[in-house]
mmCIF file of C-alpha atoms in Angstrom:
data_model
loop_
_atom_site.group_PDB
_atom_site.id
_atom_site.type_symbol
_atom_site.label_atom_id
_atom_site.label_comp_id
_atom_site.label_asym_id
_atom_site.label_seq_id
_atom_site.Cartn_x
_atom_site.Cartn_y
_atom_site.Cartn_z
ATOM 1 C CA MET A 193 157.628 44.962 126.469
ATOM 2 C CA THR A 194 157.257 47.433 129.352
ATOM 3 C CA THR A 195 159.264 50.610 128.910
ATOM 4 C CA MET A 196 159.850 53.732 130.970
ATOM 5 C CA PRO A 197 157.783 56.719 129.805
ATOM 6 C CA LEU A 198 159.557 59.925 128.895
ATOM 7 C CA ILE A 199 159.719 62.287 131.870
ATOM 8 C CA VAL A 200 158.800 65.918 131.155
ATOM 9 C CA GLY A 201 160.061 68.460 133.692
ATOM 10 C CA HIS A 202 156.877 70.449 134.446
ATOM 11 C CA ARG A 203 157.722 74.170 134.574
ATOM 12 C CA GLY A 204 161.296 72.899 134.735
ATOM 13 C CA ALA A 205 161.019 71.148 138.075
ATOM 14 C CA ALA A 206 158.432 73.071 140.074
ATOM 15 C CA ASP A 207 159.029 71.098 143.290
ATOM 16 C CA LEU A 208 162.789 71.663 143.217
ATOM 17 C CA ALA A 209 163.130 75.370 142.373
ATOM 18 C CA PRO A 210 160.933 78.394 141.619
ATOM 19 C CA GLU A 211 158.784 77.338 138.670
ATOM 20 C CA ASN A 212 159.585 78.467 135.124
ATOM 21 C CA THR A 213 162.988 79.880 136.105
ATOM 22 C CA LEU A 214 166.359 78.963 134.651
ATOM 23 C CA LYS A 215 167.193 77.391 138.006
ATOM 24 C CA ALA A 216 164.112 75.170 137.724
ATOM 25 C CA PHE A 217 165.005 74.124 134.187
ATOM 26 C CA ARG A 218 168.574 73.296 135.234
ATOM 27 C CA ARG A 219 167.303 71.338 138.243
ATOM 28 C CA GLY A 220 164.893 69.471 136.020
ATOM 29 C CA LEU A 221 167.693 68.359 133.731
ATOM 30 C CA GLU A 222 169.913 67.450 136.687
ATOM 31 C CA ALA A 223 167.024 65.381 138.091
ATOM 32 C CA GLY A 224 166.857 63.369 134.878
ATOM 33 C CA ALA A 225 164.052 64.979 132.882
ATOM 34 C CA ASP A 226 164.025 63.805 129.269
ATOM 35 C CA MET A 227 162.146 66.942 128.205
ATOM 36 C CA LEU A 228 161.254 70.314 129.697
ATOM 37 C CA GLU A 229 157.933 72.180 129.734
ATOM 38 C CA CYS A 230 157.540 75.938 130.030
ATOM 39 C CA ASP A 231 154.662 78.427 129.845
ATOM 40 C CA VAL A 232 154.624 81.584 127.738
ATOM 41 C CA HIS A 233 152.670 84.828 127.829
ATOM 42 C CA LEU A 234 153.177 88.033 125.837
ATOM 43 C CA SER A 235 154.355 91.352 127.295
ATOM 44 C CA ALA A 236 152.834 94.744 126.486
ATOM 45 C CA ASP A 237 155.584 95.348 123.909
ATOM 46 C CA GLY A 238 155.172 91.969 122.209
ATOM 47 C CA LYS A 239 157.997 90.024 123.871
ATOM 48 C CA ASP A 240 157.795 86.451 125.120
ATOM 49 C CA VAL A 241 157.550 85.944 128.886
ATOM 50 C CA ILE A 242 158.113 82.561 130.541
ATOM 51 C CA ILE A 243 155.527 82.557 133.314
ATOM 52 C CA HIS A 244 152.467 80.449 134.103
ATOM 53 C CA ASP A 245 149.982 82.982 135.428
ATOM 54 C CA ALA A 246 148.565 86.016 133.658
ATOM 55 C CA THR A 247 149.669 88.162 136.619
ATOM 56 C CA LEU A 248 152.757 88.447 138.815
ATOM 57 C CA ASP A 249 150.826 88.183 142.062
ATOM 58 C CA ARG A 250 151.433 84.504 142.916
ATOM 59 C CA THR A 251 155.044 84.048 141.859
ATOM 60 C CA ALA A 252 156.779 87.385 142.568
ATOM 61 C CA GLN A 253 158.803 87.233 145.764
ATOM 62 C CA GLU A 254 158.082 89.693 148.592
ATOM 63 C CA ASP A 255 161.156 91.869 148.039
ATOM 64 C CA SER A 256 160.782 92.014 144.249
ATOM 65 C CA PRO A 257 160.972 95.592 142.876
ATOM 66 C CA LEU A 258 157.719 94.812 141.057
ATOM 67 C CA ARG A 259 155.277 92.446 142.746
ATOM 68 C CA THR A 260 151.875 92.789 141.110
ATOM 69 C CA GLY A 261 150.329 93.491 137.741
ATOM 70 C CA ALA A 262 149.127 91.816 134.573
ATOM 71 C CA VAL A 263 151.905 90.446 132.387
ATOM 72 C CA ALA A 264 150.171 91.712 129.235
ATOM 73 C CA GLU A 265 150.195 95.271 130.606
ATOM 74 C CA LEU A 266 153.916 95.363 131.448
ATOM 75 C CA THR A 267 156.872 95.776 129.094
ATOM 76 C CA ARG A 268 159.624 93.201 128.917
ATOM 77 C CA ALA A 269 161.988 95.740 130.529
ATOM 78 C CA GLU A 270 159.601 96.083 133.470
ATOM 79 C CA LEU A 271 159.222 92.319 133.746
ATOM 80 C CA ASP A 272 163.008 91.939 133.797
ATOM 81 C CA GLN A 273 162.963 93.652 137.208
ATOM 82 C CA VAL A 274 160.713 90.999 138.734
ATOM 83 C CA LEU A 275 162.167 88.435 141.132
ATOM 84 C CA VAL A 276 160.208 85.187 141.269
ATOM 85 C CA GLY A 277 161.879 83.236 144.067
ATOM 86 C CA GLU A 278 165.448 82.632 145.220
ATOM 87 C CA GLY A 279 166.480 85.775 143.350
ATOM 88 C CA GLU A 280 165.527 84.298 139.982
ATOM 89 C CA HIS A 281 164.272 86.449 137.116
ATOM 90 C CA ILE A 282 161.600 85.688 134.524
ATOM 91 C CA PRO A 283 163.429 84.124 131.550
ATOM 92 C CA THR A 284 162.849 84.517 127.843
ATOM 93 C CA MET A 285 161.973 81.643 125.558
ATOM 94 C CA THR A 286 165.391 81.896 123.921
ATOM 95 C CA GLU A 287 167.117 81.478 127.287
ATOM 96 C CA VAL A 288 165.147 78.306 127.993
ATOM 97 C CA LEU A 289 165.830 76.857 124.539
ATOM 98 C CA ASP A 290 169.535 77.692 124.867
ATOM 99 C CA LEU A 291 169.727 75.982 128.253
ATOM 100 C CA ALA A 292 168.044 72.837 126.915
ATOM 101 C CA ALA A 293 170.255 72.707 123.830
ATOM 102 C CA ALA A 294 173.047 70.874 125.683
ATOM 103 C CA LEU A 295 172.427 68.589 128.662
ATOM 104 C CA PRO A 296 174.738 69.238 131.646
ATOM 105 C CA HIS A 297 175.774 65.574 131.839
ATOM 106 C CA ASP A 298 176.049 65.116 128.056
ATOM 107 C CA PRO A 299 176.561 68.306 125.981
ATOM 108 C CA SER A 300 176.171 66.289 122.774
ATOM 109 C CA ARG A 301 172.462 65.751 123.570
ATOM 110 C CA HIS A 302 169.543 68.138 123.965
ATOM 111 C CA ALA A 303 166.288 68.067 125.911
ATOM 112 C CA PRO A 304 163.244 68.857 123.778
ATOM 113 C CA VAL A 305 161.182 71.750 125.148
ATOM 114 C CA LEU A 306 157.382 71.751 125.249
ATOM 115 C CA VAL A 307 156.359 75.402 124.956
ATOM 116 C CA GLU A 308 152.869 75.883 126.370
ATOM 117 C CA ILE A 309 151.074 78.937 125.004
ATOM 118 C CA LYS A 310 148.947 80.341 127.833
ATOM 119 C CA ALA A 311 147.620 83.391 125.950
ATOM 120 C CA VAL A 312 146.561 83.113 122.300
ATOM 121 C CA GLU A 313 148.179 86.507 121.699
ATOM 122 C CA ALA A 314 151.582 84.886 122.269
ATOM 123 C CA ALA A 315 151.135 82.369 119.433
ATOM 124 C CA PRO A 316 152.567 84.532 116.592
ATOM 125 C CA ARG A 317 155.628 85.414 118.689
ATOM 126 C CA VAL A 318 156.259 81.769 119.581
ATOM 127 C CA ALA A 319 155.870 80.698 115.952
ATOM 128 C CA GLU A 320 158.261 83.425 114.799
ATOM 129 C CA LEU A 321 160.956 82.459 117.298
ATOM 130 C CA LEU A 322 160.791 78.758 116.475
ATOM 131 C CA ARG A 323 160.658 79.332 112.719
ATOM 132 C CA GLU A 324 163.744 81.547 112.860
ATOM 133 C CA ARG A 325 165.660 79.300 115.245
ATOM 134 C CA TYR A 326 165.141 75.847 113.751
ATOM 135 C CA ASP A 327 165.322 74.450 110.252
ATOM 136 C CA ALA A 328 162.242 72.438 109.308
ATOM 137 C CA SER A 329 164.402 69.329 108.838
ATOM 138 C CA VAL A 330 165.152 69.058 112.580
ATOM 139 C CA MET A 331 161.533 69.417 113.700
ATOM 140 C CA GLU A 332 160.430 65.877 112.897
ATOM 141 C CA GLY A 333 159.965 63.008 115.334
ATOM 142 C CA LEU A 334 160.353 62.791 119.101
ATOM 143 C CA SER A 335 163.794 64.408 119.036
ATOM 144 C CA ALA A 336 162.498 67.738 117.689
ATOM 145 C CA PRO A 337 164.163 70.401 119.872
ATOM 146 C CA ALA A 338 160.860 72.158 120.550
ATOM 147 C CA ARG A 339 157.135 71.644 120.172
ATOM 148 C CA VAL A 340 154.160 73.833 121.013
ATOM 149 C CA ILE A 341 151.341 72.748 123.303
ATOM 150 C CA SER A 342 148.199 74.546 124.432
ATOM 151 C CA PHE A 343 144.717 74.142 125.858
ATOM 152 C CA GLN A 344 143.566 76.579 123.191
ATOM 153 C CA ALA A 345 143.122 75.057 119.755
ATOM 154 C CA GLU A 346 143.232 78.519 118.168
ATOM 155 C CA ALA A 347 146.778 79.048 119.438
ATOM 156 C CA LEU A 348 147.816 75.777 117.806
ATOM 157 C CA ARG A 349 146.134 76.763 114.541
ATOM 158 C CA ILE A 350 148.062 80.043 114.488
ATOM 159 C CA VAL A 351 151.390 78.318 115.093
ATOM 160 C CA HIS A 352 150.675 75.753 112.394
ATOM 161 C CA ARG A 353 149.815 78.485 109.915
ATOM 162 C CA LEU A 354 152.934 80.545 110.646
ATOM 163 C CA ALA A 355 155.404 77.715 111.339
ATOM 164 C CA PRO A 356 153.979 74.508 109.835
ATOM 165 C CA SER A 357 157.013 72.369 110.670
ATOM 166 C CA VAL A 358 156.625 72.859 114.438
ATOM 167 C CA PRO A 359 155.115 69.766 116.154
ATOM 168 C CA LEU A 360 151.950 70.456 118.148
ATOM 169 C CA GLY A 361 150.319 69.034 121.255
ATOM 170 C CA HIS A 362 146.834 69.594 122.650
ATOM 171 C CA LEU A 363 146.058 69.857 126.361
ATOM 172 C CA CYS A 364 142.829 69.054 128.175
ATOM 173 C CA ARG A 365 141.819 68.554 131.768
ATOM 174 C CA GLU A 366 139.467 65.637 131.192
ATOM 175 C CA LEU A 367 139.446 63.591 128.009
ATOM 176 C CA THR A 368 136.314 64.351 125.970
ATOM 177 C CA ASP A 369 135.177 63.741 122.427
ATOM 178 C CA GLN A 370 135.731 67.445 121.766
ATOM 179 C CA ALA A 371 139.331 67.277 122.980
ATOM 180 C CA LEU A 372 140.048 64.320 120.701
ATOM 181 C CA GLU A 373 138.377 66.062 117.763
ATOM 182 C CA GLU A 374 140.325 69.286 118.317
ATOM 183 C CA ALA A 375 143.596 67.389 118.650
ATOM 184 C CA ALA A 376 142.959 65.607 115.359
ATOM 185 C CA GLU A 377 141.807 68.799 113.638
ATOM 186 C CA VAL A 378 144.981 70.738 114.480
ATOM 187 C CA GLY A 379 147.218 67.761 113.720
ATOM 188 C CA ALA A 380 148.428 67.373 117.300
ATOM 189 C CA ALA A 381 151.044 64.675 117.851
ATOM 190 C CA THR A 382 150.321 64.535 121.593
ATOM 191 C CA LEU A 383 147.277 64.934 123.824
ATOM 192 C CA ALA A 384 147.717 65.555 127.541
ATOM 193 C CA VAL A 385 145.175 64.803 130.281
ATOM 194 C CA ARG A 386 145.255 65.958 133.909
ATOM 195 C CA ALA A 387 146.385 63.087 136.139
ATOM 196 C CA SER A 388 143.595 63.418 138.700
ATOM 197 C CA LEU A 389 140.977 63.161 135.931
ATOM 198 C CA LEU A 390 142.573 60.262 134.038
ATOM 199 C CA ARG A 391 140.214 57.316 133.601
ATOM 200 C CA GLU A 392 140.830 53.752 132.569
ATOM 201 C CA GLY A 393 140.470 53.595 128.812
ATOM 202 C CA ASP A 394 141.584 57.190 128.178
ATOM 203 C CA VAL A 395 145.122 56.267 127.181
ATOM 204 C CA GLU A 396 143.915 53.629 124.745
ATOM 205 C CA ARG A 397 141.380 56.062 123.225
ATOM 206 C CA ILE A 398 144.156 58.562 122.583
ATOM 207 C CA ARG A 399 146.424 55.917 121.082
ATOM 208 C CA ARG A 400 143.646 54.658 118.802
ATOM 209 C CA ALA A 401 143.412 58.190 117.411
ATOM 210 C CA GLY A 402 147.085 57.946 116.428
ATOM 211 C CA ILE A 403 148.139 60.427 119.112
ATOM 212 C CA ILE A 404 150.765 60.094 121.871
ATOM 213 C CA PRO A 405 149.166 60.175 125.371
ATOM 214 C CA LEU A 406 150.683 62.493 127.969
ATOM 215 C CA VAL A 407 149.637 63.018 131.586
ATOM 216 C CA TRP A 408 150.309 66.213 133.533
ATOM 217 C CA ALA A 409 150.062 67.369 137.178
ATOM 218 C CA LEU A 410 151.582 64.152 138.524
ATOM 219 C CA ARG A 411 152.089 65.142 142.164
ATOM 220 C CA GLU A 412 150.363 62.358 144.105
ATOM 221 C CA GLU A 413 152.072 58.972 144.154
ATOM 222 C CA GLU A 414 148.786 57.220 143.345
ATOM 223 C CA HIS A 415 148.495 59.249 140.128
ATOM 224 C CA ILE A 416 152.078 58.440 139.153
ATOM 225 C CA ARG A 417 151.451 54.726 139.690
ATOM 226 C CA LEU A 418 148.190 54.857 137.733
ATOM 227 C CA ALA A 419 149.936 56.560 134.811
ATOM 228 C CA ALA A 420 152.575 53.834 134.913
ATOM 229 C CA ASP A 421 149.944 51.075 134.973
ATOM 230 C CA LEU A 422 148.157 52.635 131.986
ATOM 231 C CA GLN A 423 151.485 52.842 130.122
ATOM 232 C CA VAL A 424 151.283 56.546 129.388
ATOM 233 C CA SER A 425 154.001 57.509 126.903
ATOM 234 C CA TRP A 426 155.025 60.846 128.456
ATOM 235 C CA VAL A 427 154.482 62.097 132.018
ATOM 236 C CA GLY A 428 154.808 65.638 133.323
ATOM 237 C CA ALA A 429 156.694 65.781 136.615
ATOM 238 C CA ASP A 430 157.375 68.519 139.175
ATOM 239 C CA ASP A 431 160.147 66.303 140.585
ATOM 240 C CA PRO A 432 161.529 64.233 137.682
ATOM 241 C CA ALA A 433 163.796 62.028 139.804
ATOM 242 C CA ARG A 434 161.016 61.089 142.248
ATOM 243 C CA THR A 435 158.575 60.427 139.424
ATOM 244 C CA ARG A 436 161.082 58.191 137.652
ATOM 245 C CA ARG A 437 161.694 56.200 140.849
ATOM 246 C CA VAL A 438 157.979 55.650 141.477
ATOM 247 C CA VAL A 439 157.296 54.680 137.857
ATOM 248 C CA ALA A 440 160.245 52.277 137.817
ATOM 249 C CA ASP A 441 159.041 50.688 141.060
ATOM 250 C CA GLN A 442 155.492 50.319 139.741
ATOM 251 C CA LEU A 443 156.680 48.779 136.478
ATOM 252 C CA GLY A 444 159.305 46.585 138.133
ATOM 253 C CA LEU A 445 162.108 48.107 136.095
#
């Protein structure tokens, strides 16, 4: 039976609002995302920072009080001054998790959040926040309110050591034997491949390893349709509503 994959709002909804902002996460939910994805770095004073890049240079808006600099060299108080588009500030992980805890159209439901660790140094902070926020009993299965993903296997190892109940997911650009081995070694429940590098057979290889296949960077319609044809379980989307429409059309749903 053909089913619709779960739609993950990539950086909230990066095509609909400034990426990794509360506005983007709200827009992602309003556009029908089943889950949200965010990126986390660590500030100079050890606080979590929801931003993709290691510097402010790309995302800070022109009239921001602070426009450049390395995230790891700035305090959270300094980063709170940064404007990253449409007057939005850089959120904390807690703010994102709070927003996802009750869907705007159905407060009784939540949207699981995929927390991508960009810098290994952020792993202990992420593990601490999730361990303190969630009881281990709610972290099982697809409905777990949060899970940690990363390209860096070491970050996943750290989280597993400090917060063993938190579900993990491995990221890779192109599926390789090493990526599959690392995913299995850290106990990853999901393995994500970049859409433009997805090859026929990759999804089945991931499934045979007992891992859920996920595809990210689905911007081009041809990539969305390919992911649908290959029956990927989860897809990362910068515009969740558009992605859902294209997938539904491709699958005849």
